[in-house]
Short mmCIF file of C-alpha atoms in Angstrom, two decimals:
data_model
loop_
_atom_site.label_atom_id
_atom_site.label_comp_id
_atom_site.label_asym_id
_atom_site.label_seq_id
_atom_site.Cartn_x
_atom_site.Cartn_y
_atom_site.Cartn_z
CA UNK A 1 -28.44 3.35 -20.33
CA UNK A 2 -26.57 3.86 -23.59
CA UNK A 3 -24.74 7.06 -24.46
CA UNK A 4 -26.14 9.31 -27.15
CA UNK A 5 -24.08 9.23 -30.38
CA UNK A 6 -20.80 11.15 -30.42
CA UNK A 7 -17.63 11.31 -32.43
CA UNK A 8 -14.33 10.13 -31.01
CA UNK A 9 -10.81 11.44 -31.29
CA UNK A 10 -7.85 9.64 -29.78
CA UNK A 11 -5.42 12.47 -29.06
CA UNK A 12 -1.75 11.59 -29.42
CA UNK A 13 -0.43 14.73 -27.72
CA UNK A 14 -1.57 17.46 -25.36
CA UNK A 15 -1.30 19.91 -28.27
CA UNK A 16 -3.66 17.88 -30.45
CA UNK A 17 -6.15 17.49 -27.58
CA UNK A 18 -6.11 21.26 -26.98
CA UNK A 19 -6.48 21.96 -30.69
CA UNK A 20 -9.60 19.74 -30.83
CA UNK A 21 -11.05 21.56 -27.82
CA UNK A 22 -10.38 24.93 -29.45
CA UNK A 23 -12.02 23.84 -32.69
CA UNK A 24 -15.11 22.19 -31.16
CA UNK A 25 -15.73 24.56 -28.25
CA UNK A 26 -18.33 23.68 -25.62
CA UNK A 27 -19.62 20.58 -27.36
CA UNK A 28 -16.36 18.62 -26.96
CA UNK A 29 -15.44 16.84 -23.77
CA UNK A 30 -12.23 15.22 -22.61
CA UNK A 31 -12.36 11.61 -21.48
CA UNK A 32 -9.66 10.35 -19.14
CA UNK A 33 -10.50 7.28 -17.02
CA UNK A 34 -14.20 7.76 -17.73
CA UNK A 35 -15.25 6.40 -14.34
CA UNK A 36 -17.59 9.36 -13.78
CA UNK A 37 -18.07 10.60 -17.34
CA UNK A 38 -19.21 7.30 -18.89
CA UNK A 39 -22.06 6.77 -16.37
CA UNK A 40 -23.33 10.33 -16.77
CA UNK A 41 -23.14 9.96 -20.55
CA UNK A 42 -25.05 6.66 -20.28
CA UNK A 43 -27.71 8.48 -18.24
CA UNK A 44 -27.60 11.19 -20.93
CA UNK A 45 -26.96 13.92 -18.40
CA UNK A 46 -24.07 14.86 -20.69
CA UNK A 47 -24.17 14.61 -24.49
CA UNK A 48 -20.90 15.80 -26.00
CA UNK A 49 -20.65 15.82 -29.78
CA UNK A 50 -16.98 14.87 -29.60
CA UNK A 51 -15.02 12.90 -27.02
CA UNK A 52 -11.33 13.72 -26.93
CA UNK A 53 -9.57 10.70 -25.45
CA UNK A 54 -6.36 11.59 -23.58
CA UNK A 55 -5.64 8.05 -22.32
CA UNK A 56 -2.88 7.41 -24.84
CA UNK A 57 -0.91 10.59 -24.13
CA UNK A 58 2.20 9.37 -22.31
CA UNK A 59 3.19 12.94 -21.38
CA UNK A 60 0.15 13.14 -19.08
CA UNK A 61 1.19 10.10 -17.04
CA UNK A 62 3.98 10.73 -14.56
CA UNK A 63 4.81 11.28 -10.91
CA UNK A 64 7.74 13.67 -10.50
CA UNK A 65 9.06 14.11 -6.97
CA UNK A 66 10.72 17.50 -6.52
CA UNK A 67 12.02 19.32 -3.47
CA UNK A 68 8.99 21.45 -2.60
CA UNK A 69 6.28 19.69 -4.56
CA UNK A 70 5.30 16.49 -6.29
CA UNK A 71 4.00 16.99 -9.83
CA UNK A 72 1.52 14.42 -11.08
CA UNK A 73 0.33 14.17 -14.68
CA UNK A 74 -3.43 14.54 -15.02
CA UNK A 75 -3.95 11.14 -16.67
CA UNK A 76 -1.96 9.17 -14.10
CA UNK A 77 -4.09 6.24 -12.89
CA UNK A 78 -5.25 6.41 -9.28
CA UNK A 79 -3.86 2.90 -8.69
CA UNK A 80 -0.35 4.10 -9.61
CA UNK A 81 -0.65 7.15 -7.37
CA UNK A 82 -1.75 4.87 -4.54
CA UNK A 83 1.20 2.47 -5.01
CA UNK A 84 4.01 5.04 -5.35
CA UNK A 85 6.13 4.88 -2.19
CA UNK A 86 8.23 7.97 -2.96
CA UNK A 87 5.03 9.97 -3.31
CA UNK A 88 3.53 8.45 -0.17
CA UNK A 89 6.51 9.56 1.90
CA UNK A 90 6.21 13.16 0.66
CA UNK A 91 2.47 13.68 0.20
CA UNK A 92 1.07 10.93 2.46
CA UNK A 93 -2.46 12.36 2.40
CA UNK A 94 -2.93 11.15 -1.19
CA UNK A 95 -2.54 7.46 -0.35
CA UNK A 96 -4.79 7.93 2.67
CA UNK A 97 -7.47 9.61 0.55
CA UNK A 98 -7.24 7.01 -2.24
CA UNK A 99 -8.00 4.20 0.21
CA UNK A 100 -11.55 5.62 0.21
CA UNK A 101 -11.86 6.15 -3.56
CA UNK A 102 -14.02 3.59 -5.39
CA UNK A 103 -12.68 0.07 -5.80
CA UNK A 104 -9.71 -1.75 -7.31
CA UNK A 105 -11.35 -1.82 -10.75
CA UNK A 106 -12.20 1.89 -10.77
CA UNK A 107 -8.79 2.97 -9.41
CA UNK A 108 -7.08 0.92 -12.12
CA UNK A 109 -8.79 3.02 -14.77
CA UNK A 110 -9.72 6.23 -12.96
CA UNK A 111 -7.21 9.06 -13.05
CA UNK A 112 -6.06 11.63 -10.54
CA UNK A 113 -6.88 14.54 -12.85
CA UNK A 114 -10.25 13.13 -13.88
CA UNK A 115 -11.49 13.08 -10.31
CA UNK A 116 -10.24 16.61 -9.72
CA UNK A 117 -11.84 18.18 -12.81
CA UNK A 118 -15.07 16.26 -12.18
CA UNK A 119 -15.09 18.19 -8.87
CA UNK A 120 -17.74 16.23 -7.04
CA UNK A 121 -17.95 17.98 -3.64
CA UNK A 122 -18.20 14.53 -2.00
CA UNK A 123 -15.09 13.13 -3.75
CA UNK A 124 -11.89 12.46 -1.86
CA UNK A 125 -9.18 13.73 -4.22
CA UNK A 126 -10.72 17.22 -4.60
CA UNK A 127 -10.82 17.48 -0.79
CA UNK A 128 -7.16 16.47 -0.53
CA UNK A 129 -6.33 19.11 -3.19
CA UNK A 130 -8.30 21.78 -1.32
CA UNK A 131 -6.76 20.97 2.08
CA UNK A 132 -3.18 20.89 0.81
CA UNK A 133 -3.61 23.84 -1.55
CA UNK A 134 -2.67 21.85 -4.65
CA UNK A 135 -2.11 23.78 -7.87
CA UNK A 136 -3.73 22.85 -11.16
CA UNK A 137 -1.91 23.51 -14.44
CA UNK A 138 -4.43 24.10 -17.23
CA UNK A 139 -3.28 23.94 -20.85
CA UNK A 140 -5.02 25.37 -23.90
CA UNK A 141 -3.83 25.99 -27.43
CA UNK A 142 -2.99 29.57 -26.40
CA UNK A 143 -0.82 28.65 -23.40
CA UNK A 144 -0.95 27.46 -19.81
CA UNK A 145 -2.10 28.92 -16.52
CA UNK A 146 -1.92 27.68 -12.96
CA UNK A 147 -4.78 27.90 -10.50
CA UNK A 148 -4.70 27.19 -6.78
CA UNK A 149 -7.35 24.78 -5.49
CA UNK A 150 -9.34 27.56 -3.82
CA UNK A 151 -9.78 29.35 -7.17
CA UNK A 152 -10.17 26.12 -9.12
CA UNK A 153 -13.21 24.60 -7.37
CA UNK A 154 -16.12 26.96 -7.99
CA UNK A 155 -19.24 24.82 -7.40
CA UNK A 156 -20.67 21.31 -7.42
CA UNK A 157 -19.09 19.61 -10.45
CA UNK A 158 -17.95 23.02 -11.63
CA UNK A 159 -14.39 24.30 -11.87
CA UNK A 160 -12.72 27.39 -13.28
CA UNK A 161 -11.52 25.30 -16.23
CA UNK A 162 -12.51 26.85 -19.55
CA UNK A 163 -13.96 24.57 -22.25
CA UNK A 164 -10.79 25.11 -24.30
CA UNK A 165 -8.53 23.90 -21.47
CA UNK A 166 -7.20 20.49 -20.46
CA UNK A 167 -5.87 19.82 -16.97
CA UNK A 168 -2.24 18.95 -17.57
CA UNK A 169 -0.72 18.40 -14.15
CA UNK A 170 -1.37 18.84 -10.46
CA UNK A 171 1.29 20.13 -8.06
CA UNK A 172 1.07 18.85 -4.50
CA UNK A 173 3.07 20.81 -1.92
CA UNK A 174 5.54 18.82 0.18
CA UNK A 175 5.74 19.85 3.83
CA UNK A 176 9.33 19.96 4.97
CA UNK A 177 8.65 19.91 8.73
CA UNK A 178 10.15 16.69 10.13
CA UNK A 179 7.19 15.88 12.39
CA UNK A 180 4.32 15.94 9.92
CA UNK A 181 1.24 13.75 10.09
CA UNK A 182 -2.01 13.50 8.16
CA UNK A 183 -5.30 11.68 8.26
CA UNK A 184 -8.36 11.13 6.09
CA UNK A 185 -11.68 9.63 7.13
CA UNK A 186 -15.25 9.56 5.96
CA UNK A 187 -18.69 8.12 6.48
CA UNK A 188 -20.35 6.64 3.40
CA UNK A 189 -23.24 4.24 2.89
CA UNK A 190 -20.80 1.61 1.66
CA UNK A 191 -17.02 1.72 1.55
CA UNK A 192 -16.01 3.03 -1.88
CA UNK A 193 -19.14 5.13 -2.33
CA UNK A 194 -18.96 8.88 -2.47
CA UNK A 195 -18.78 10.22 1.08
CA UNK A 196 -21.75 11.47 3.02
CA UNK A 197 -19.18 13.53 4.90
CA UNK A 198 -15.40 13.29 4.60
CA UNK A 199 -12.59 14.99 6.53
CA UNK A 200 -8.88 15.45 5.95
CA UNK A 201 -6.11 17.03 8.00
CA UNK A 202 -2.37 17.58 7.83
CA UNK A 203 -0.38 18.92 10.78
CA UNK A 204 3.23 19.56 11.73
CA UNK A 205 4.48 19.59 15.32
CA UNK A 206 7.62 20.97 16.93
CA UNK A 207 9.85 18.98 19.31
CA UNK A 208 7.55 19.71 22.23
CA UNK A 209 4.40 18.61 20.43
CA UNK A 210 3.19 22.13 19.68
CA UNK A 211 1.40 22.56 16.40
CA UNK A 212 3.47 24.65 13.99
CA UNK A 213 1.49 24.13 10.78
CA UNK A 214 -2.06 22.97 10.19
CA UNK A 215 -4.55 22.45 7.39
CA UNK A 216 -7.88 20.65 7.46
CA UNK A 217 -11.09 20.45 5.49
CA UNK A 218 -14.44 18.78 4.98
CA UNK A 219 -16.10 17.19 1.96
CA UNK A 220 -19.76 16.56 1.16
CA UNK A 221 -21.03 19.48 3.19
CA UNK A 222 -20.84 22.40 0.76
CA UNK A 223 -20.82 23.42 -2.87
CA UNK A 224 -17.13 22.54 -3.12
CA UNK A 225 -14.72 20.70 -0.84
CA UNK A 226 -14.09 23.10 2.04
CA UNK A 227 -10.80 24.09 3.69
CA UNK A 228 -10.66 26.19 6.85
CA UNK A 229 -7.37 28.09 6.91
CA UNK A 230 -8.52 30.60 9.53
CA UNK A 231 -9.74 27.92 11.90
CA UNK A 232 -6.59 25.87 11.28
CA UNK A 233 -4.56 28.91 12.35
CA UNK A 234 -6.18 28.66 15.79
CA UNK A 235 -4.43 25.32 16.25
CA UNK A 236 -0.98 26.90 15.84
CA UNK A 237 1.11 27.20 18.98
CA UNK A 238 -1.23 24.88 20.91
CA UNK A 239 -0.61 21.33 22.03
CA UNK A 240 -3.96 20.39 20.48
CA UNK A 241 -5.67 19.81 23.77
CA UNK A 242 -9.24 18.60 23.83
CA UNK A 243 -10.84 22.03 24.22
CA UNK A 244 -9.10 23.69 21.27
CA UNK A 245 -9.65 20.75 18.90
CA UNK A 246 -13.30 20.52 19.85
CA UNK A 247 -13.96 24.23 19.43
CA UNK A 248 -12.17 24.40 16.06
CA UNK A 249 -14.05 21.32 14.80
CA UNK A 250 -17.39 22.68 15.99
CA UNK A 251 -16.75 26.07 14.37
CA UNK A 252 -15.88 24.32 11.10
CA UNK A 253 -19.10 22.30 11.25
CA UNK A 254 -21.05 25.51 11.84
CA UNK A 255 -19.64 26.95 8.59
CA UNK A 256 -20.83 24.02 6.46
CA UNK A 257 -23.94 24.08 4.30
CA UNK A 258 -24.92 20.44 3.90
CA UNK A 259 -28.06 19.29 2.10
CA UNK A 260 -30.62 16.65 3.08
CA UNK A 261 -31.46 13.57 1.09
CA UNK A 262 -32.91 10.09 1.48
CA UNK A 263 -29.87 8.94 3.42
CA UNK A 264 -29.12 11.73 5.85
CA UNK A 265 -30.52 15.04 7.04
CA UNK A 266 -28.53 18.26 6.91
CA UNK A 267 -28.39 18.28 10.72
CA UNK A 268 -26.91 14.80 10.80
CA UNK A 269 -24.32 15.73 8.19
CA UNK A 270 -23.37 18.84 10.16
CA UNK A 271 -23.04 16.73 13.28
CA UNK A 272 -20.80 14.29 11.40
CA UNK A 273 -18.70 17.19 10.09
CA UNK A 274 -17.85 18.25 13.65
CA UNK A 275 -17.12 14.71 14.81
CA UNK A 276 -14.98 13.81 11.80
CA UNK A 277 -13.06 17.12 11.83
CA UNK A 278 -12.04 16.52 15.46
CA UNK A 279 -11.19 12.91 14.64
CA UNK A 280 -8.83 13.72 11.74
CA UNK A 281 -7.08 16.47 13.68
CA UNK A 282 -6.43 14.01 16.50
CA UNK A 283 -5.38 11.23 14.11
CA UNK A 284 -2.98 13.56 12.25
CA UNK A 285 -1.46 14.61 15.57
CA UNK A 286 -0.86 10.97 16.45
CA UNK A 287 0.70 10.29 13.03
CA UNK A 288 3.03 13.23 13.66
CA UNK A 289 4.10 11.55 16.88
CA UNK A 290 2.23 13.84 19.23
CA UNK A 291 -0.55 13.38 21.76
CA UNK A 292 -0.83 10.62 24.29
CA UNK B 1 -29.41 7.14 -39.52
CA UNK B 2 -25.83 6.09 -39.80
CA UNK B 3 -23.25 6.57 -37.13
CA UNK B 4 -19.60 6.96 -37.93
CA UNK B 5 -17.66 3.72 -37.41
CA UNK B 6 -14.17 3.42 -36.00
CA UNK B 7 -11.79 0.63 -36.81
CA UNK B 8 -10.36 -1.23 -33.80
CA UNK B 9 -7.96 -4.12 -33.23
CA UNK B 10 -8.01 -5.68 -29.79
CA UNK B 11 -6.36 -8.82 -28.45
CA UNK B 12 -9.14 -10.70 -26.70
CA UNK B 13 -8.15 -13.81 -24.72
CA UNK B 14 -5.02 -14.12 -26.82
CA UNK B 15 -6.80 -13.81 -30.18
CA UNK B 16 -6.51 -10.72 -32.39
CA UNK B 17 -9.98 -9.34 -33.11
CA UNK B 18 -10.81 -6.48 -35.46
CA UNK B 19 -14.06 -4.62 -35.89
CA UNK B 20 -15.72 -1.41 -36.97
CA UNK B 21 -17.67 0.06 -34.09
CA UNK B 22 -19.63 3.21 -33.31
CA UNK B 23 -17.88 5.35 -30.69
CA UNK B 24 -20.69 4.92 -28.17
CA UNK B 25 -20.57 1.10 -28.12
CA UNK B 26 -19.44 0.06 -24.67
CA UNK B 27 -16.67 -2.49 -24.39
CA UNK B 28 -18.95 -4.97 -22.63
CA UNK B 29 -21.59 -4.72 -25.37
CA UNK B 30 -18.94 -5.35 -28.01
CA UNK B 31 -17.62 -8.40 -26.14
CA UNK B 32 -21.08 -9.87 -25.56
CA UNK B 33 -23.14 -8.85 -28.58
CA UNK B 34 -20.54 -8.81 -31.37
CA UNK B 35 -17.93 -11.32 -30.20
CA UNK B 36 -20.57 -13.44 -28.42
CA UNK B 37 -18.35 -13.73 -25.35
CA UNK B 38 -21.34 -13.74 -23.03
CA UNK B 39 -19.40 -14.85 -19.95
CA UNK B 40 -18.92 -11.21 -18.99
CA UNK B 41 -22.19 -10.06 -17.45
CA UNK B 42 -23.94 -6.72 -17.62
CA UNK B 43 -25.39 -5.68 -14.30
CA UNK B 44 -25.93 -2.01 -13.59
CA UNK B 45 -24.25 -0.49 -16.65
CA UNK B 46 -22.93 2.42 -14.62
CA UNK B 47 -19.98 1.11 -12.68
CA UNK B 48 -21.57 0.05 -9.40
CA UNK B 49 -21.95 -3.75 -9.45
CA UNK B 50 -18.68 -5.12 -10.87
CA UNK B 51 -20.40 -7.91 -12.88
CA UNK B 52 -18.77 -6.68 -16.10
CA UNK B 53 -15.19 -6.76 -14.75
CA UNK B 54 -12.58 -7.78 -17.31
CA UNK B 55 -8.81 -7.42 -17.42
CA UNK B 56 -7.39 -4.64 -19.54
CA UNK B 57 -3.65 -5.09 -20.08
CA UNK B 58 -3.65 -7.40 -17.05
CA UNK B 59 -5.52 -5.15 -14.59
CA UNK B 60 -9.17 -5.59 -13.59
CA UNK B 61 -11.43 -2.78 -14.86
CA UNK B 62 -15.14 -2.36 -15.49
CA UNK B 63 -16.02 -2.96 -19.14
CA UNK B 64 -19.25 -0.95 -18.89
CA UNK B 65 -17.17 2.16 -18.13
CA UNK B 66 -15.13 1.99 -21.32
CA UNK B 67 -16.06 2.38 -24.93
CA UNK B 68 -14.90 -0.41 -27.23
CA UNK B 69 -13.06 2.16 -29.35
CA UNK B 70 -10.86 2.94 -26.33
CA UNK B 71 -9.65 -0.67 -26.20
CA UNK B 72 -8.04 -0.34 -29.64
CA UNK B 73 -4.46 -1.60 -29.39
CA UNK B 74 -4.97 -3.11 -25.94
CA UNK B 75 -5.22 -6.58 -24.47
CA UNK B 76 -8.45 -7.83 -22.93
CA UNK B 77 -9.01 -10.96 -20.85
CA UNK B 78 -12.56 -12.06 -20.10
CA UNK B 79 -13.75 -14.91 -17.91
CA UNK B 80 -13.60 -17.15 -20.99
CA UNK B 81 -9.85 -16.55 -20.98
CA UNK B 82 -9.32 -17.88 -17.46
CA UNK B 83 -9.63 -21.59 -18.27
CA UNK B 84 -6.55 -23.71 -18.93
CA UNK B 85 -5.47 -24.06 -22.59
CA UNK B 86 -7.07 -27.56 -22.76
CA UNK B 87 -10.40 -26.08 -21.70
CA UNK B 88 -10.36 -27.47 -18.16
CA UNK B 89 -11.06 -25.09 -15.33
CA UNK B 90 -8.26 -23.15 -13.70
CA UNK B 91 -7.53 -23.65 -10.01
CA UNK B 92 -9.33 -20.44 -9.18
CA UNK B 93 -12.47 -21.52 -11.04
CA UNK B 94 -12.30 -24.98 -9.51
CA UNK B 95 -11.98 -23.47 -6.01
CA UNK B 96 -15.15 -21.45 -6.65
CA UNK B 97 -16.98 -24.71 -7.45
CA UNK B 98 -15.45 -26.59 -4.54
CA UNK B 99 -16.28 -23.89 -1.98
CA UNK B 100 -19.80 -23.21 -3.30
CA UNK B 101 -18.79 -19.64 -4.09
CA UNK B 102 -21.83 -19.03 -6.26
CA UNK B 103 -25.55 -19.53 -6.28
CA UNK B 104 -27.18 -17.72 -9.19
CA UNK B 105 -23.79 -17.12 -10.84
CA UNK B 106 -24.52 -13.61 -12.04
CA UNK B 107 -21.63 -11.98 -10.18
CA UNK B 108 -19.27 -14.94 -10.68
CA UNK B 109 -17.40 -13.78 -13.82
CA UNK B 110 -16.69 -10.42 -12.19
CA UNK B 111 -15.66 -12.07 -8.92
CA UNK B 112 -13.30 -14.40 -10.80
CA UNK B 113 -11.68 -11.49 -12.62
CA UNK B 114 -11.30 -9.50 -9.39
CA UNK B 115 -9.80 -12.56 -7.68
CA UNK B 116 -7.48 -13.23 -10.61
CA UNK B 117 -6.20 -9.63 -10.46
CA UNK B 118 -5.58 -9.99 -6.73
CA UNK B 119 -3.78 -13.34 -6.93
CA UNK B 120 -1.52 -12.14 -9.73
CA UNK B 121 -0.34 -9.22 -7.61
CA UNK B 122 -0.42 -10.97 -4.23
CA UNK B 123 0.12 -14.71 -3.87
CA UNK B 124 -0.74 -14.84 -0.18
CA UNK B 125 -3.59 -12.40 0.40
CA UNK B 126 -5.06 -11.88 3.86
CA UNK B 127 -8.77 -11.93 4.56
CA UNK B 128 -8.80 -8.13 4.54
CA UNK B 129 -6.95 -7.96 1.21
CA UNK B 130 -9.40 -10.41 -0.36
CA UNK B 131 -12.36 -8.43 0.91
CA UNK B 132 -10.85 -5.20 -0.45
CA UNK B 133 -10.21 -6.83 -3.83
CA UNK B 134 -13.83 -7.97 -4.24
CA UNK B 135 -15.25 -4.89 -2.52
CA UNK B 136 -16.40 -3.48 -5.85
CA UNK B 137 -18.34 -6.61 -6.80
CA UNK B 138 -21.87 -7.11 -5.55
CA UNK B 139 -23.22 -10.58 -4.80
CA UNK B 140 -26.80 -10.94 -3.62
CA UNK B 141 -26.77 -14.69 -2.90
CA UNK B 142 -23.74 -16.01 -1.08
CA UNK B 143 -23.14 -13.50 1.68
CA UNK B 144 -19.56 -13.36 0.28
CA UNK B 145 -18.05 -15.79 2.81
CA UNK B 146 -17.79 -18.72 0.40
CA UNK B 147 -16.23 -16.41 -2.21
CA UNK B 148 -13.58 -15.33 0.30
CA UNK B 149 -13.05 -19.01 1.20
CA UNK B 150 -12.66 -19.92 -2.49
CA UNK B 151 -10.00 -17.26 -3.05
CA UNK B 152 -8.09 -18.44 0.03
CA UNK B 153 -8.38 -22.01 -1.25
CA UNK B 154 -7.10 -21.05 -4.70
CA UNK B 155 -4.18 -19.10 -3.19
CA UNK B 156 -3.19 -22.14 -1.10
CA UNK B 157 -3.43 -24.52 -4.04
CA UNK B 158 -1.53 -22.21 -6.37
CA UNK B 159 1.20 -21.73 -3.76
CA UNK B 160 1.67 -25.50 -3.73
CA UNK B 161 2.10 -25.53 -7.49
CA UNK B 162 -1.41 -26.33 -8.80
CA UNK B 163 -2.38 -24.67 -12.07
#
């Protein structure tokens, strides 16, 4: 349970981190909070020749609330994201998701960007990014590009990030509709573990309780976190009565491709997907001030 | 075989400590094996059990999930740093004894650090807040109830001015 030998570089700027990645290529790896990377290095599933530490780069730690989006620096600690009230009032799904992420000690060190680039399909922050359509800004020594979540997550623990790129910031869209609500839930073996199945939803309602905007998704039941924009569109214009919510949730569950393991069969996970999808849609509706 | 060594300076329990360490040395191994601060325990070595919890710049973190080289320039508090300056036990430690909050003691240093982090941020924690704060620390003996009781006891005593 000890990492294989590697060399270490404490980067003092994004430019110097990118330059090290360019020089070393595939064999270098960025370390942010290390809450996932250090265990997999200890298990020797990953053996980088160089670790580029971005923890001391102040420019990667910020939460900037703007009109249409909140920009969060990739190395911002999860605990700070969780505590930020201005952020919670504009992108409330993040605080809800973080309540399920690890424990106090891991959120104190773990970063928002680290969880997103690690891209575990069972992890909460990637699901929140997929559901809300967050945008990832990737920096390399030759420039920057921005990818939407749906292009960014490409497989289990795989993203479209090139080995020369460092995630710089994540843009979270702010919904301007006055009656917006969101919800996040999951089933895990123990609270704080990666989810067996997780579900997230954000909805906006009009004055009469009709759904005017909807997004929802499921984690742990596919190669990447899954969002269902076409199914969410079926909620629009409805008052989210039982029949429509149930049919949308069931259709989402039918589109999942869960695996089986020691803890749960694929059938059970698919069942959970349908139950939890319906539950978060209902909970988001209630948060938005609709329903009974 | 010689690994490259990196020079680090870390404030550990108020004392400046310097060393030359290989990059792959975990913070907990440095604290225990080199500094001989064996109060911090090593449980799972991959971030599950919480036994290795320490405070980094005042916030509880897992010292098995950091390399010692990353602590360069930072401040670390281990369980050895929780006692009063005269060496007597702090209120929190005393409450753990009083409430029988340990049996084998393996998780105790991590529990104390988690509790310390909680009480510094929240002087009057609820039962739920205490359980959330120690949720990342496994104990296989006590059933947790006495640990929760001890943290409540410490919060009450500290609120009435005990140190």
